[in-house]
Coordinates of C-alpha atoms in Angstrom, one line a residue:
M1 CA 18.6 -20.8 -8.9
R2 CA 22.3 -20.1 -8.2
K3 CA 24.5 -17.3 -9.5
T4 CA 25.4 -19.9 -12.8
I5 CA 27.5 -20.8 -14.8
G6 CA 25.5 -19.5 -17.4
V7 CA 22.5 -18.8 -16.3
R8 CA 21.5 -17.9 -12.4
L9 CA 21.3 -21.4 -10.5
T10 CA 21.7 -20.6 -8.4
A11 CA 3.9 -19.0 -5.5
P12 CA -9.5 -19.8 -5.6
L13 CA -10.7 -18.0 -3.7
L14 CA -10.3 -15.0 -0.9
A15 CA -12.9 -15.9 2.1
A16 CA -15.9 -12.8 0.7
T17 CA -15.6 -10.9 3.5
L18 CA -11.7 -10.0 2.9
G19 CA -10.1 -9.1 -0.2
P20 CA -5.7 -8.9 -0.3
A21 CA -6.0 -5.4 0.8
A22 CA -7.7 -6.3 4.2
L23 CA -4.8 -9.2 4.4
L24 CA -2.3 -6.6 4.6
L25 CA -4.1 -4.5 6.8
A26 CA -3.6 -6.6 9.4
P27 CA -2.4 -6.4 12.0
V28 CA 1.3 -8.9 12.0
S29 CA 2.0 -10.9 15.3
T30 CA 5.6 -11.3 15.5
A31 CA 5.0 -14.6 16.9
A32 CA 5.3 -17.6 15.1
A33 CA 2.3 -18.2 12.9
D34 CA 1.4 -22.0 14.3
P35 CA 4.6 -21.5 15.9
A36 CA 3.6 -26.1 17.9
R37 CA 3.0 -27.4 14.3
A38 CA 6.3 -29.8 13.7
D39 CA 5.3 -30.6 10.0
T40 CA 4.9 -29.2 6.8
A41 CA 2.5 -30.0 4.1
A42 CA 4.9 -31.5 2.4
A43 CA 5.6 -34.2 4.7
A44 CA 1.9 -35.3 3.7
V45 CA 3.3 -35.6 -0.4
P46 CA 4.6 -38.3 -1.3
G47 CA 8.1 -36.7 -3.5
M48 CA 7.8 -33.4 -2.6
A49 CA 10.6 -33.0 -0.5
A50 CA 13.0 -34.6 -3.4
A51 CA 11.9 -32.4 -6.1
P52 CA 15.6 -31.8 -8.1
Y53 CA 15.3 -28.5 -10.2
E54 CA 15.7 -28.9 -13.7
Y55 CA 16.3 -25.9 -15.8
L56 CA 14.1 -26.5 -19.4
G57 CA 15.4 -23.4 -21.7
W58 CA 19.1 -23.5 -20.3
G59 CA 22.0 -26.1 -20.9
S60 CA 20.7 -28.4 -23.1
P61 CA 17.5 -30.2 -20.4
Q62 CA 16.3 -33.9 -20.0
K63 CA 13.2 -34.8 -20.7
P64 CA 11.7 -34.9 -17.2
T65 CA 10.0 -38.1 -18.9
D66 CA 13.0 -39.8 -18.6
V67 CA 14.3 -38.4 -16.2
M68 CA 12.0 -40.8 -14.1
K69 CA 12.0 -44.3 -15.8
A70 CA 15.8 -43.4 -15.0
T71 CA 15.7 -42.4 -11.0
G72 CA 12.3 -42.9 -9.7
V73 CA 12.0 -39.7 -8.8
K74 CA 8.5 -38.0 -9.0
W75 CA 8.5 -34.1 -8.4
F76 CA 10.7 -31.3 -10.4
T77 CA 10.7 -28.2 -9.7
L78 CA 11.0 -26.0 -12.7
A79 CA 12.8 -23.1 -12.9
F80 CA 12.3 -20.0 -13.8
I81 CA 9.7 -17.7 -13.5
L82 CA 10.4 -14.0 -14.1
S83 CA 9.3 -11.0 -15.0
D84 CA 7.9 -9.8 -18.4
G85 CA 9.2 -6.1 -18.0
G86 CA 6.0 -5.3 -15.9
C87 CA 4.3 -7.4 -13.6
N88 CA 3.5 -10.3 -15.3
P89 CA 4.8 -13.5 -15.4
K90 CA 6.5 -15.6 -17.5
W91 CA 8.8 -18.9 -17.9
D92 CA 12.9 -16.9 -18.9
G93 CA 11.0 -14.0 -18.9
S94 CA 9.5 -14.6 -22.2
R95 CA 7.3 -17.9 -23.2
P96 CA 3.8 -18.0 -21.8
L97 CA 2.9 -19.7 -18.6
T98 CA 0.3 -22.5 -20.9
G99 CA 0.1 -23.3 -24.7
G100 CA 4.3 -23.9 -24.9
S101 CA 7.0 -26.4 -24.5
D102 CA 6.7 -26.1 -20.6
E103 CA 3.2 -26.4 -20.3
A104 CA 3.1 -29.8 -22.2
A105 CA 6.0 -31.1 -20.0
I106 CA 4.1 -30.2 -17.0
K107 CA 1.0 -31.7 -18.5
S108 CA 3.6 -35.2 -19.3
I109 CA 4.9 -35.2 -15.8
R110 CA 2.0 -35.6 -14.2
A111 CA 0.5 -38.8 -16.4
A112 CA 3.9 -40.2 -15.6
G113 CA 2.8 -40.2 -12.0
G114 CA 4.7 -37.4 -10.9
D115 CA 4.3 -33.5 -10.0
V116 CA 5.9 -30.1 -10.7
V117 CA 7.1 -27.3 -8.0
V118 CA 7.2 -23.9 -10.0
S119 CA 10.5 -22.0 -8.8
V120 CA 10.7 -18.0 -9.4
G121 CA 13.4 -15.7 -9.8
G122 CA 16.8 -17.2 -9.5
W123 CA 19.8 -14.7 -9.8
S124 CA 19.3 -13.6 -13.2
G125 CA 16.7 -11.4 -15.0
N126 CA 13.7 -8.7 -14.0
K127 CA 12.3 -10.3 -11.4
L128 CA 8.9 -10.2 -10.7
G129 CA 9.3 -8.5 -6.7
E130 CA 10.8 -5.6 -8.1
K131 CA 8.9 -5.3 -10.9
C132 CA 5.4 -5.2 -9.0
S133 CA 4.9 -2.4 -7.6
S134 CA 2.7 -3.7 -4.3
A135 CA 2.6 -7.2 -2.3
S136 CA -0.9 -7.3 -3.5
A137 CA 0.5 -7.2 -7.3
L138 CA 3.1 -9.8 -6.4
A139 CA 0.7 -12.0 -5.5
A140 CA -1.9 -11.8 -8.0
A141 CA 1.1 -12.7 -10.9
Y142 CA 2.4 -15.3 -8.3
Q143 CA -1.9 -16.4 -8.4
K144 CA -1.6 -16.7 -12.3
V145 CA 0.9 -20.0 -12.0
I146 CA -0.2 -21.8 -10.2
D147 CA -3.8 -21.3 -11.2
A148 CA -1.8 -21.9 -14.5
Y149 CA -0.9 -25.2 -13.7
K150 CA -3.5 -25.8 -10.5
L151 CA 0.0 -26.1 -8.2
K152 CA 0.9 -28.0 -5.1
A153 CA 3.7 -26.7 -4.2
F154 CA 5.9 -22.9 -5.0
D155 CA 9.7 -21.7 -4.3
I156 CA 10.8 -18.5 -4.6
D157 CA 14.0 -18.5 -5.4
I158 CA 14.7 -14.5 -3.9
E159 CA 19.0 -14.3 -5.5
N160 CA 20.8 -11.5 -6.8
T161 CA 18.7 -7.3 -6.3
E162 CA 15.6 -8.8 -5.1
F163 CA 17.3 -11.1 -2.1
G164 CA 19.5 -7.6 -1.3
N165 CA 16.5 -4.9 -1.1
A166 CA 14.8 -4.0 1.4
T167 CA 11.2 -3.0 0.5
V168 CA 11.5 -6.3 -1.6
R169 CA 12.5 -8.7 0.8
Q170 CA 8.9 -7.8 2.6
R171 CA 6.4 -7.6 -0.2
V172 CA 7.6 -11.0 -1.2
V173 CA 6.6 -12.2 2.3
D174 CA 4.4 -9.9 2.5
A175 CA 2.5 -11.9 -1.3
L176 CA 3.7 -15.3 -0.5
K177 CA 0.9 -14.9 2.6
I178 CA -1.9 -13.7 0.8
V179 CA -1.2 -16.7 -1.4
K180 CA -1.5 -19.2 1.3
T181 CA -4.7 -17.4 2.1
R182 CA -5.7 -17.8 -0.7
N183 CA -4.3 -21.4 -1.7
P184 CA -4.6 -23.5 1.4
G185 CA -2.7 -25.7 1.3
I186 CA 0.3 -25.2 -1.1
V187 CA 3.1 -25.1 -0.2
T188 CA 5.5 -22.7 -0.4
Y189 CA 9.6 -23.1 -0.6
I190 CA 12.2 -19.7 0.2
T191 CA 15.1 -20.5 -1.1
L192 CA 18.1 -17.9 0.0
G193 CA 22.5 -18.2 -0.5
T194 CA 24.1 -18.8 3.0
T195 CA 27.5 -18.3 4.0
P196 CA 28.7 -22.0 4.9
T197 CA 27.7 -21.1 9.0
G198 CA 24.0 -20.2 8.2
P199 CA 22.6 -16.9 6.3
D200 CA 24.2 -13.7 6.6
A201 CA 22.2 -11.1 7.8
T202 CA 20.2 -10.0 5.2
G203 CA 18.8 -13.6 5.2
K204 CA 18.5 -13.5 8.9
D205 CA 16.4 -10.1 7.7
L206 CA 14.0 -12.3 5.7
I207 CA 13.6 -15.1 8.1
K208 CA 12.8 -12.1 11.1
R209 CA 10.5 -10.5 9.2
G210 CA 8.5 -13.5 7.8
A211 CA 8.0 -15.0 10.9
A212 CA 7.2 -10.5 12.4
A213 CA 4.0 -11.2 9.4
G214 CA 2.6 -14.5 10.7
L215 CA 3.9 -16.0 7.1
A216 CA 3.1 -19.5 8.0
N217 CA 6.5 -21.2 5.1
D218 CA 6.4 -24.4 4.5
G219 CA 10.5 -23.9 4.0
W220 CA 13.6 -21.7 3.9
V221 CA 16.1 -22.9 1.9
V222 CA 19.5 -22.7 2.0
M223 CA 22.4 -23.0 -0.9
P224 CA 25.5 -24.1 0.5
F225 CA 28.0 -23.9 -2.1
D226 CA 29.3 -20.7 -4.0
F227 CA 30.4 -19.7 -0.6
G228 CA 34.0 -18.8 -1.5
G229 CA 35.8 -20.5 1.7
H230 CA 35.1 -22.9 3.7
S231 CA 37.1 -26.0 6.0
G232 CA 36.2 -29.6 6.0
T233 CA 34.2 -31.3 2.6
M234 CA 31.1 -29.7 1.5
G235 CA 29.0 -31.8 2.7
Q236 CA 30.0 -30.7 6.5
A237 CA 29.9 -27.2 5.1
S238 CA 26.3 -27.9 4.2
V239 CA 25.8 -29.1 7.4
G240 CA 26.8 -26.5 9.8
A241 CA 25.1 -24.2 7.1
L242 CA 21.8 -25.9 7.7
E243 CA 22.8 -25.6 11.3
G244 CA 22.9 -21.9 11.0
L245 CA 19.4 -21.9 9.0
K246 CA 17.5 -24.4 11.9
A247 CA 18.9 -21.5 14.2
A248 CA 17.9 -18.4 12.3
V249 CA 14.6 -19.8 12.2
K250 CA 14.0 -21.1 15.4
S251 CA 14.8 -18.2 17.5
A252 CA 12.3 -16.6 14.9
Y253 CA 9.3 -18.4 14.8
G254 CA 10.1 -19.1 18.6
Y255 CA 9.8 -23.4 17.1
S256 CA 11.3 -26.4 19.0
D257 CA 14.1 -27.6 17.5
D258 CA 12.5 -30.4 15.7
A259 CA 9.9 -28.3 14.2
A260 CA 13.1 -25.1 13.4
Y261 CA 14.4 -27.8 11.9
R262 CA 11.2 -29.7 9.7
H263 CA 10.5 -26.2 7.9
I264 CA 14.3 -25.4 6.6
G265 CA 15.9 -27.4 3.3
V266 CA 19.3 -27.8 1.7
S267 CA 19.1 -27.0 -2.0
S268 CA 22.8 -28.0 -2.9
M269 CA 25.1 -27.7 -6.9
N270 CA 26.3 -31.1 -7.8
G271 CA 30.0 -31.6 -8.4
K272 CA 31.7 -27.6 -9.3
T273 CA 30.2 -24.7 -8.5
D274 CA 31.2 -21.1 -9.8
E275 CA 33.3 -20.7 -7.7
A276 CA 38.1 -22.3 -8.6
G277 CA 38.3 -24.9 -6.5
E278 CA 34.6 -26.0 -4.9
T279 CA 33.5 -29.8 -5.6
V280 CA 30.4 -30.8 -4.4
T281 CA 30.5 -34.7 -4.2
T282 CA 28.2 -38.0 -4.8
A283 CA 29.0 -38.5 -0.8
D284 CA 28.2 -34.8 0.0
F285 CA 25.7 -35.6 -0.7
R286 CA 25.3 -38.9 0.8
T287 CA 26.4 -36.3 4.1
I288 CA 23.2 -34.2 3.4
L289 CA 20.9 -37.0 2.9
G290 CA 21.8 -38.5 6.4
Y291 CA 20.9 -35.3 8.1
A292 CA 18.3 -34.5 6.3
Q293 CA 16.8 -38.0 6.9
Q294 CA 18.2 -37.0 10.4
H295 CA 15.8 -34.8 11.0
H296 CA 13.2 -34.7 9.4
L297 CA 14.2 -31.5 6.9
A298 CA 11.1 -29.6 5.1
R299 CA 13.2 -30.2 1.7
F300 CA 16.5 -32.2 -0.1
S301 CA 16.5 -30.8 -3.6
F302 CA 19.6 -29.6 -6.1
W303 CA 20.6 -27.7 -8.9
S304 CA 20.4 -29.2 -11.2
V305 CA 19.4 -32.4 -13.7
N306 CA 20.8 -30.1 -16.2
R307 CA 24.0 -30.4 -14.9
D308 CA 23.3 -34.6 -13.5
R309 CA 25.9 -35.7 -16.3
A310 CA 30.1 -36.0 -16.9
C311 CA 30.8 -33.5 -19.2
G312 CA 32.4 -35.3 -22.8
S313 CA 34.9 -32.6 -25.1
G314 CA 34.1 -29.9 -25.3
T315 CA 30.7 -30.0 -23.0
D316 CA 29.2 -26.8 -21.8
A317 CA 29.8 -27.0 -18.5
D318 CA 26.0 -25.4 -17.1
A319 CA 24.9 -29.4 -18.8
C320 CA 27.6 -31.3 -16.8
S321 CA 28.8 -31.6 -13.3
G322 CA 32.4 -31.7 -14.2
V323 CA 33.4 -34.2 -11.8
A324 CA 33.9 -38.3 -12.8
Q325 CA 29.8 -39.7 -12.4
S326 CA 27.6 -41.6 -14.0
P327 CA 24.1 -40.6 -16.1
Y328 CA 21.9 -39.3 -12.6
E329 CA 24.2 -39.6 -10.3
F330 CA 23.0 -38.1 -7.7
T331 CA 19.8 -37.3 -8.5
R332 CA 19.7 -40.8 -7.0
I333 CA 20.8 -40.3 -4.2
V334 CA 17.8 -37.5 -3.6
V335 CA 15.3 -39.2 -4.3
Q336 CA 16.0 -41.2 -1.5
Y337 CA 15.1 -39.3 0.6
Q338 CA 11.3 -38.8 2.0
G339 CA 10.5 -36.8 4.6

């Protein structure tokens, strides 16, 4: 997910008559896909809207089942799937999808009554969106991940060079549209950076491309931190960023205000961020929670569970928040969000 303090913190079958090429060649609409749809699929799945990130390959990760017992959280967003150097998905670009510790963690979460969103991308490493040469190939790479875990939800955390390349942005949109067709009911999130007033020109372009392609994305999610300057509290700045996101999504898709809110989300960062002097407090999280509850956002997440504890002397900041807190204090706020 984000540019982070160490690593970037900062997806069934097609009808028999259609294949990926047919989908890509089909006429696109400039109107929203089902613009009157005011609810998202995630709303019907308890706990999915509040799925904090945990990075199992970094930051002294806690046992997910321990976090579940301590906080009541049921869903996690596990990061990150990257390219292995080609158009093939692996955890951190190196660990296999099945047969390893990542699959074991997912099985343990499910055995305890929870489930996972899998996140593709992040700030660092080789991105599938760049390494796969076509939308159909990228969709096939995403499908490998979905099939490996029979996923109900998928997150594309689009950052850095993947975000900055217009050709790749379009490829990601077109690939996700194929994924949505092949996997009816799957929930998709696209997570991107933001300014305090909403997505920048590149972010707005991505949203417009999604609308023009008819991509029925369940949640356009911003990461309101690493602003490089803002006014007011980080909670207030996050609300400002979300209002800007809502306006961009409403404009691109032709949604009502209510539908636009239900198709946006937030993924914050707990404690000290990558920017000197920028800190997101538990009070800021409560501000975001109130806003999310008022408007029924598609998602309220954060980076990361790894950091949801106070730092000891000499502790790696990737594994703690940098602020005074009780264990899992930020997670306990987020888990209150029910969509």
